[in-house]
GROMACS .gro file of C-alpha atoms in nm:
model
  122
    1MET     CA    1   6.821   2.043  -8.912
    2PHE     CA    2   6.699   1.945  -8.563
    3ARG     CA    3   6.626   2.200  -8.251
    4LEU     CA    4   6.645   2.085  -7.870
    5THR     CA    5   6.477   2.259  -7.639
    6ILE     CA    6   6.500   2.236  -7.220
    7HIS     CA    7   6.395   2.386  -7.006
    8THR     CA    8   6.504   2.493  -6.571
    9ALA     CA    9   6.470   2.693  -6.285
   10PHE     CA   10   6.731   2.863  -6.061
   11ALA     CA   11   6.579   3.165  -5.791
   12ALA     CA   12   6.783   3.401  -5.695
   13ALA     CA   13   6.773   3.802  -5.581
   14HIS     CA   14   6.894   4.149  -5.752
   15ASN     CA   15   6.857   4.450  -5.802
   16LEU     CA   16   6.847   4.691  -6.133
   17ILE     CA   17   7.133   4.985  -6.166
   18ASN     CA   18   7.012   5.286  -6.406
   19TYR     CA   19   6.646   5.173  -6.356
   20GLN     CA   20   6.388   5.431  -6.231
   21GLY     CA   21   6.139   5.261  -6.023
   22ASP     CA   22   6.103   4.917  -5.813
   23CYS     CA   23   6.336   4.683  -5.925
   24GLU     CA   24   6.668   4.927  -5.865
   25ASN     CA   25   6.545   4.748  -5.501
   26LEU     CA   26   6.621   4.419  -5.357
   27HIS     CA   27   6.386   4.179  -5.503
   28GLY     CA   28   6.411   3.817  -5.569
   29HIS     CA   29   6.264   3.569  -5.920
   30ASN     CA   30   6.223   3.223  -5.948
   31TRP     CA   31   6.333   3.234  -6.308
   32LYS     CA   32   6.335   2.994  -6.595
   33VAL     CA   33   6.598   2.892  -6.880
   34GLU     CA   34   6.481   2.720  -7.188
   35VAL     CA   35   6.825   2.645  -7.362
   36SER     CA   36   6.731   2.510  -7.757
   37VAL     CA   37   7.036   2.386  -7.963
   38THR     CA   38   7.040   2.285  -8.295
   39THR     CA   39   7.208   2.039  -8.468
   40ASN     CA   40   7.119   1.905  -8.837
   41GLU     CA   41   7.321   1.564  -8.756
   42LEU     CA   42   7.189   1.236  -8.509
   43ASP     CA   43   7.456   1.019  -8.311
   44LYS     CA   44   7.425   0.643  -8.389
   45ALA     CA   45   7.092   0.637  -8.150
   46GLY     CA   46   6.957   0.919  -8.324
   47LEU     CA   47   7.032   1.208  -8.059
   48GLY     CA   48   7.130   1.533  -8.179
   49ILE     CA   49   7.270   1.582  -7.805
   50ASP     CA   50   7.140   1.389  -7.444
   51PHE     CA   51   6.900   1.587  -7.288
   52LYS     CA   52   7.072   1.416  -6.999
   53ILE     CA   53   7.386   1.595  -7.090
   54LEU     CA   54   7.230   1.902  -7.170
   55LYS     CA   55   7.017   1.951  -6.877
   56ARG     CA   56   7.325   1.844  -6.664
   57GLU     CA   57   7.527   2.106  -6.827
   58THR     CA   58   7.306   2.336  -6.802
   59ASN     CA   59   7.236   2.299  -6.453
   60ALA     CA   60   7.597   2.301  -6.357
   61LEU     CA   61   7.635   2.674  -6.452
   62LEU     CA   62   7.246   2.790  -6.314
   63LYS     CA   63   7.449   2.584  -5.977
   64THR     CA   64   7.639   2.914  -6.004
   65LEU     CA   65   7.368   3.127  -6.016
   66ASP     CA   66   7.143   3.004  -5.753
   67HIS     CA   67   7.028   3.155  -5.409
   68LYS     CA   68   7.324   3.387  -5.446
   69TYR     CA   69   7.313   3.792  -5.505
   70LEU     CA   70   7.343   3.859  -5.870
   71ASN     CA   71   7.521   4.140  -5.818
   72GLU     CA   72   7.778   4.048  -5.623
   73LEU     CA   73   7.907   3.814  -5.927
   74PRO     CA   74   8.158   3.864  -6.153
   75PRO     CA   75   7.880   3.811  -6.473
   76PHE     CA   76   7.722   4.136  -6.340
   77SER     CA   77   7.975   4.356  -6.155
   78GLU     CA   78   7.969   4.611  -6.479
   79VAL     CA   79   7.638   4.456  -6.603
   80SER     CA   80   7.253   4.573  -6.435
   81PRO     CA   81   7.137   4.185  -6.388
   82SER     CA   82   6.888   4.199  -6.568
   83SER     CA   83   6.673   3.881  -6.743
   84GLU     CA   84   6.827   3.992  -7.107
   85ASN     CA   85   7.197   4.026  -6.955
   86ILE     CA   86   7.144   3.635  -6.774
   87ALA     CA   87   7.030   3.550  -7.055
   88ARG     CA   88   7.300   3.677  -7.264
   89TYR     CA   89   7.569   3.525  -7.007
   90LEU     CA   90   7.391   3.228  -7.060
   91TYR     CA   91   7.449   3.237  -7.400
   92HIS     CA   92   7.812   3.289  -7.391
   93GLU     CA   93   7.850   3.022  -7.099
   94LEU     CA   94   7.682   2.748  -7.294
   95ILE     CA   95   7.935   2.805  -7.617
   96LYS     CA   96   8.188   2.720  -7.416
   97ILE     CA   97   8.021   2.414  -7.246
   98LEU     CA   98   7.824   2.222  -7.518
   99GLY     CA   99   7.929   2.451  -7.858
  100SER     CA  100   8.080   2.204  -8.156
  101ASP     CA  101   8.070   2.154  -8.492
  102LYS     CA  102   7.796   1.934  -8.436
  103VAL     CA  103   7.589   2.139  -8.180
  104LYS     CA  104   7.533   2.461  -8.178
  105VAL     CA  105   7.388   2.703  -7.884
  106GLU     CA  106   7.055   2.866  -8.048
  107MET     CA  107   6.920   3.087  -7.800
  108VAL     CA  108   6.886   3.104  -7.464
  109THR     CA  109   6.525   3.232  -7.328
  110VAL     CA  110   6.534   3.351  -6.882
  111TRP     CA  111   6.200   3.403  -6.732
  112GLU     CA  112   6.207   3.653  -6.456
  113SER     CA  113   5.820   3.589  -6.431
  114ASP     CA  114   5.475   3.397  -6.631
  115PHE     CA  115   5.426   3.660  -6.830
  116ALA     CA  116   5.809   3.838  -6.946
  117ALA     CA  117   6.080   3.717  -7.057
  118ALA     CA  118   6.441   3.804  -7.236
  119SER     CA  119   6.625   3.557  -7.493
  120TYR     CA  120   6.959   3.597  -7.666
  121TYR     CA  121   7.076   3.453  -7.998
  122GLU     CA  122   7.351   3.538  -8.246
   0.00000   0.00000   0.00000
């Protein structure tokens, strides 16, 4: 089994709902995103999936969040745009884009700071 991982980032504003504290106020983060996929077979070039494809598709998805107020976007109209919910959203969207019999999205980790991250996997 092979695990391939990329790191990328986006910046956006949000406020947590149903939260008591500073983060209930509008604020922003420069989120770092880590995406890991697995595969147990390689193509003729010896690749599980080209890193270029993995980065391109992930960055295209992140572009829909970048420099936006997340609370106003449909994925977060009914759930708080916490790092946990962002990770889950990205995971499910990447499955639609990248998932196949060959490549499985394993985990998405969203870092809201250098010291705090949330991961989602199934």
